[in-house]
mmCIF file of C-alpha atoms in Angstrom:
data_model
loop_
_atom_site.group_PDB
_atom_site.id
_atom_site.type_symbol
_atom_site.label_atom_id
_atom_site.label_comp_id
_atom_site.label_asym_id
_atom_site.label_seq_id
_atom_site.Cartn_x
_atom_site.Cartn_y
_atom_site.Cartn_z
ATOM 1 C CA UNK A 1 0.117 0.062 -0.066
ATOM 2 C CA UNK A 2 1.679 3.351 -1.018
ATOM 3 C CA UNK A 3 1.810 6.090 1.793
ATOM 4 C CA UNK A 4 0.099 9.224 0.859
ATOM 5 C CA UNK A 5 2.599 12.066 1.448
ATOM 6 C CA UNK A 6 1.243 14.816 4.185
ATOM 7 C CA UNK A 7 0.463 17.840 2.039
ATOM 8 C CA UNK A 8 3.504 19.859 3.577
ATOM 9 C CA UNK A 9 5.695 16.912 2.209
ATOM 10 C CA UNK A 10 4.042 17.363 -1.074
ATOM 11 C CA UNK A 11 4.776 21.260 -1.068
ATOM 12 C CA UNK A 12 8.555 20.564 -0.686
ATOM 13 C CA UNK A 13 8.950 17.549 -2.863
ATOM 14 C CA UNK A 14 7.071 19.442 -5.788
ATOM 15 C CA UNK A 15 9.921 21.582 -6.128
ATOM 16 C CA UNK A 16 12.567 18.938 -5.997
ATOM 17 C CA UNK A 17 13.825 16.973 -8.921
ATOM 18 C CA UNK A 18 13.334 12.989 -8.594
ATOM 19 C CA UNK A 19 17.089 12.220 -8.514
ATOM 20 C CA UNK A 20 17.261 14.506 -5.493
ATOM 21 C CA UNK A 21 14.299 12.949 -3.896
ATOM 22 C CA UNK A 22 15.853 9.628 -4.399
ATOM 23 C CA UNK A 23 19.305 10.426 -2.760
ATOM 24 C CA UNK A 24 17.324 11.916 0.159
ATOM 25 C CA UNK A 25 15.204 9.022 0.871
ATOM 26 C CA UNK A 26 18.314 6.694 1.904
ATOM 27 C CA UNK A 27 19.969 9.082 4.233
ATOM 28 C CA UNK A 28 20.747 7.984 7.557
ATOM 29 C CA UNK A 29 23.204 10.593 8.648
ATOM 30 C CA UNK A 30 23.223 14.229 7.793
ATOM 31 C CA UNK A 31 26.691 16.026 8.383
ATOM 32 C CA UNK A 32 26.658 20.027 8.274
ATOM 33 C CA UNK A 33 29.504 22.245 7.951
ATOM 34 C CA UNK A 34 29.133 25.314 10.435
ATOM 35 C CA UNK A 35 30.481 28.622 9.068
ATOM 36 C CA UNK A 36 28.380 29.675 5.754
ATOM 37 C CA UNK A 37 26.003 26.635 6.215
ATOM 38 C CA UNK A 38 24.609 27.182 9.791
ATOM 39 C CA UNK A 39 25.819 30.677 10.235
ATOM 40 C CA UNK A 40 26.092 33.432 7.267
ATOM 41 C CA UNK A 41 29.912 32.994 7.431
ATOM 42 C CA UNK A 42 30.396 36.359 9.121
ATOM 43 C CA UNK A 43 33.022 36.133 11.952
ATOM 44 C CA UNK A 44 32.396 38.807 14.611
ATOM 45 C CA UNK A 45 35.117 39.531 17.293
ATOM 46 C CA UNK A 46 34.587 41.495 20.595
ATOM 47 C CA UNK A 47 36.856 44.106 22.145
ATOM 48 C CA UNK A 48 38.347 41.402 24.207
ATOM 49 C CA UNK A 49 38.830 38.839 21.445
ATOM 50 C CA UNK A 50 35.762 36.995 22.115
ATOM 51 C CA UNK A 51 34.062 35.325 18.770
ATOM 52 C CA UNK A 52 30.725 35.636 18.070
ATOM 53 C CA UNK A 53 28.425 33.538 15.343
ATOM 54 C CA UNK A 54 24.531 34.099 14.526
ATOM 55 C CA UNK A 55 22.674 30.902 14.313
ATOM 56 C CA UNK A 56 19.198 30.129 12.996
ATOM 57 C CA UNK A 57 16.500 28.998 15.244
ATOM 58 C CA UNK A 58 14.853 27.284 12.222
ATOM 59 C CA UNK A 59 17.664 25.485 11.475
ATOM 60 C CA UNK A 60 18.258 24.397 14.896
ATOM 61 C CA UNK A 61 14.642 22.897 14.846
ATOM 62 C CA UNK A 62 15.292 21.225 11.528
ATOM 63 C CA UNK A 63 18.048 19.534 13.145
ATOM 64 C CA UNK A 64 16.389 18.353 16.119
ATOM 65 C CA UNK A 65 13.542 16.944 13.939
ATOM 66 C CA UNK A 66 16.060 14.909 12.109
ATOM 67 C CA UNK A 67 17.273 13.297 15.293
ATOM 68 C CA UNK A 68 13.915 12.687 16.469
ATOM 69 C CA UNK A 69 13.213 10.806 13.336
ATOM 70 C CA UNK A 70 16.127 8.421 13.900
ATOM 71 C CA UNK A 71 18.559 10.296 11.642
ATOM 72 C CA UNK A 72 21.958 11.112 13.048
ATOM 73 C CA UNK A 73 23.477 14.276 12.524
ATOM 74 C CA UNK A 74 26.938 15.511 12.819
ATOM 75 C CA UNK A 75 28.888 19.068 12.763
ATOM 76 C CA UNK A 76 31.945 19.009 10.822
ATOM 77 C CA UNK A 77 34.016 22.446 10.883
ATOM 78 C CA UNK A 78 37.554 23.507 9.899
ATOM 79 C CA UNK A 79 37.437 26.278 12.463
ATOM 80 C CA UNK A 80 37.264 25.681 16.467
ATOM 81 C CA UNK A 81 35.566 27.502 19.651
ATOM 82 C CA UNK A 82 33.191 26.966 22.452
ATOM 83 C CA UNK A 83 30.392 28.549 20.562
ATOM 84 C CA UNK A 84 30.192 25.409 18.330
ATOM 85 C CA UNK A 85 30.057 23.259 21.270
ATOM 86 C CA UNK A 86 27.615 24.979 23.026
ATOM 87 C CA UNK A 87 25.222 25.175 19.958
ATOM 88 C CA UNK A 88 25.678 21.302 19.520
ATOM 89 C CA UNK A 89 24.987 20.887 23.204
ATOM 90 C CA UNK A 90 21.856 22.948 23.050
ATOM 91 C CA UNK A 91 20.514 20.693 20.210
ATOM 92 C CA UNK A 92 21.484 17.408 21.716
ATOM 93 C CA UNK A 93 24.322 16.694 19.055
ATOM 94 C CA UNK A 94 27.098 14.497 20.346
ATOM 95 C CA UNK A 95 28.866 14.101 16.758
ATOM 96 C CA UNK A 96 30.668 17.356 16.878
ATOM 97 C CA UNK A 97 34.251 17.671 14.825
ATOM 98 C CA UNK A 98 36.199 20.870 15.143
ATOM 99 C CA UNK A 99 39.440 21.960 13.388
ATOM 100 C CA UNK A 100 38.408 19.126 10.676
ATOM 101 C CA UNK A 101 40.953 19.571 7.825
ATOM 102 C CA UNK A 102 39.947 16.138 6.224
ATOM 103 C CA UNK A 103 36.376 16.102 6.412
ATOM 104 C CA UNK A 104 35.878 13.175 3.835
ATOM 105 C CA UNK A 105 38.134 11.092 6.217
ATOM 106 C CA UNK A 106 35.940 11.959 9.008
ATOM 107 C CA UNK A 107 32.751 10.548 7.043
ATOM 108 C CA UNK A 108 34.539 7.189 6.509
ATOM 109 C CA UNK A 109 34.978 7.048 10.130
ATOM 110 C CA UNK A 110 31.390 8.034 10.812
ATOM 111 C CA UNK A 111 30.412 5.190 8.371
ATOM 112 C CA UNK A 112 32.499 2.608 10.088
ATOM 113 C CA UNK A 113 31.523 3.611 13.621
ATOM 114 C CA UNK A 114 27.740 3.758 12.554
ATOM 115 C CA UNK A 115 27.786 0.777 10.215
ATOM 116 C CA UNK A 116 26.788 3.122 7.316
ATOM 117 C CA UNK A 117 27.953 3.351 3.752
ATOM 118 C CA UNK A 118 28.544 6.747 2.000
ATOM 119 C CA UNK A 119 25.360 6.402 -0.013
ATOM 120 C CA UNK A 120 23.771 6.947 3.411
ATOM 121 C CA UNK A 121 25.281 10.258 4.201
ATOM 122 C CA UNK A 122 24.101 13.726 3.388
ATOM 123 C CA UNK A 123 26.513 16.616 3.405
ATOM 124 C CA UNK A 124 26.059 20.293 3.087
ATOM 125 C CA UNK A 125 28.919 22.544 2.574
ATOM 126 C CA UNK A 126 30.171 25.777 1.170
ATOM 127 C CA UNK A 127 33.750 26.039 0.455
ATOM 128 C CA UNK A 128 37.021 24.218 -0.842
ATOM 129 C CA UNK A 129 37.415 22.389 2.313
ATOM 130 C CA UNK A 130 33.793 20.716 1.851
ATOM 131 C CA UNK A 131 34.744 19.724 -1.793
ATOM 132 C CA UNK A 132 35.978 16.127 -1.404
ATOM 133 C CA UNK A 133 33.184 15.441 1.408
ATOM 134 C CA UNK A 134 30.682 16.325 -1.032
ATOM 135 C CA UNK A 135 32.188 14.216 -3.850
ATOM 136 C CA UNK A 136 31.791 11.166 -1.999
ATOM 137 C CA UNK A 137 28.670 11.133 -0.295
ATOM 138 C CA UNK A 138 25.459 10.082 -1.264
ATOM 139 C CA UNK A 139 23.439 13.395 -1.251
ATOM 140 C CA UNK A 140 25.704 16.624 -1.434
ATOM 141 C CA UNK A 141 24.140 19.979 -0.994
ATOM 142 C CA UNK A 142 25.406 23.731 -0.898
ATOM 143 C CA UNK A 143 24.036 27.322 -0.535
ATOM 144 C CA UNK A 144 23.557 29.801 -3.296
ATOM 145 C CA UNK A 145 26.786 31.877 -2.372
ATOM 146 C CA UNK A 146 29.309 29.162 -2.682
ATOM 147 C CA UNK A 147 31.896 29.289 -5.409
ATOM 148 C CA UNK A 148 30.773 27.774 -8.642
ATOM 149 C CA UNK A 149 33.330 25.055 -8.281
ATOM 150 C CA UNK A 150 31.767 23.963 -4.932
ATOM 151 C CA UNK A 151 28.043 24.484 -6.338
ATOM 152 C CA UNK A 152 28.887 21.953 -9.459
ATOM 153 C CA UNK A 153 29.844 19.295 -6.824
ATOM 154 C CA UNK A 154 26.340 19.702 -5.104
ATOM 155 C CA UNK A 155 23.427 17.342 -6.147
ATOM 156 C CA UNK A 156 21.297 20.239 -4.902
ATOM 157 C CA UNK A 157 21.540 23.842 -3.924
ATOM 158 C CA UNK A 158 19.283 25.578 -1.365
ATOM 159 C CA UNK A 159 17.178 28.644 -2.137
ATOM 160 C CA UNK A 160 18.078 30.200 1.127
ATOM 161 C CA UNK A 161 21.452 31.223 2.259
ATOM 162 C CA UNK A 162 23.724 29.728 4.999
ATOM 163 C CA UNK A 163 22.464 31.176 8.315
ATOM 164 C CA UNK A 164 19.288 32.045 6.911
ATOM 165 C CA UNK A 165 17.387 28.905 6.687
ATOM 166 C CA UNK A 166 19.489 26.938 4.373
ATOM 167 C CA UNK A 167 20.037 23.926 7.041
ATOM 168 C CA UNK A 168 16.129 23.909 7.660
ATOM 169 C CA UNK A 169 15.607 23.506 4.180
ATOM 170 C CA UNK A 170 18.014 20.686 3.735
ATOM 171 C CA UNK A 171 16.411 18.712 6.708
ATOM 172 C CA UNK A 172 12.902 19.482 5.353
ATOM 173 C CA UNK A 173 14.000 17.951 2.219
ATOM 174 C CA UNK A 174 15.448 14.810 3.594
ATOM 175 C CA UNK A 175 12.391 14.411 6.183
ATOM 176 C CA UNK A 176 9.857 15.066 3.358
ATOM 177 C CA UNK A 177 11.490 12.376 0.997
ATOM 178 C CA UNK A 178 11.424 9.795 3.647
ATOM 179 C CA UNK A 179 7.547 10.430 4.673
ATOM 180 C CA UNK A 180 9.002 11.837 8.192
ATOM 181 C CA UNK A 181 7.871 15.459 7.866
ATOM 182 C CA UNK A 182 4.349 14.918 7.964
ATOM 183 C CA UNK A 183 4.588 13.240 11.912
ATOM 184 C CA UNK A 184 5.521 16.762 13.210
ATOM 185 C CA UNK A 185 2.478 18.179 11.422
ATOM 186 C CA UNK A 186 -0.526 15.810 12.623
ATOM 187 C CA UNK A 187 -3.464 18.044 12.770
ATOM 188 C CA UNK A 188 -2.055 20.850 10.775
ATOM 189 C CA UNK A 189 -4.147 22.009 8.029
ATOM 190 C CA UNK A 190 -1.956 22.492 4.800
ATOM 191 C CA UNK A 191 -3.246 23.276 1.166
ATOM 192 C CA UNK A 192 -1.504 21.051 -1.584
ATOM 193 C CA UNK A 193 0.971 22.856 -4.042
ATOM 194 C CA UNK A 194 -1.832 22.752 -6.828
ATOM 195 C CA UNK A 195 -3.921 24.919 -4.576
ATOM 196 C CA UNK A 196 -1.229 27.693 -4.203
ATOM 197 C CA UNK A 197 -0.368 27.824 -7.850
#
């Protein structure tokens, strides 16, 4: 028996190519770059050298929904600092890798630790350091402001920028493709994409 998608899932999937939807269906672990994906990439420094980053609460909720759906979430960043650890702790993310220079090897390690293969990994990044990881995973995404050579490695590019809902968009596509988003919307009255057009 074929499951009928929730209207919210239909809204999301109507804008997604079938090839992207198929890639998203098999995802069991989603890895996120931080600067430029979970933030807008700005680095703010206070007078005393403290570093500030701006995170998006919608993105955070998307990461939590992935976890609540049984999908593993990892943060992999080339920079380091207590802010990323704090944000990860707030979201209940235990897989946090800072000062990561070889992100593709980290993904291979995660596969071994969690009995996964690279086809089951989704990764979203925006710069050179993300390229090799993006080229190895089953579902690679990026953000519109990434360099062209990074965008070419992506199976899909978000419509929103990093720090402004890009990560949430990525989460929603994965959840919708797996029929898991509707669970969070039980009782919500949403119209179909046909009614909006």
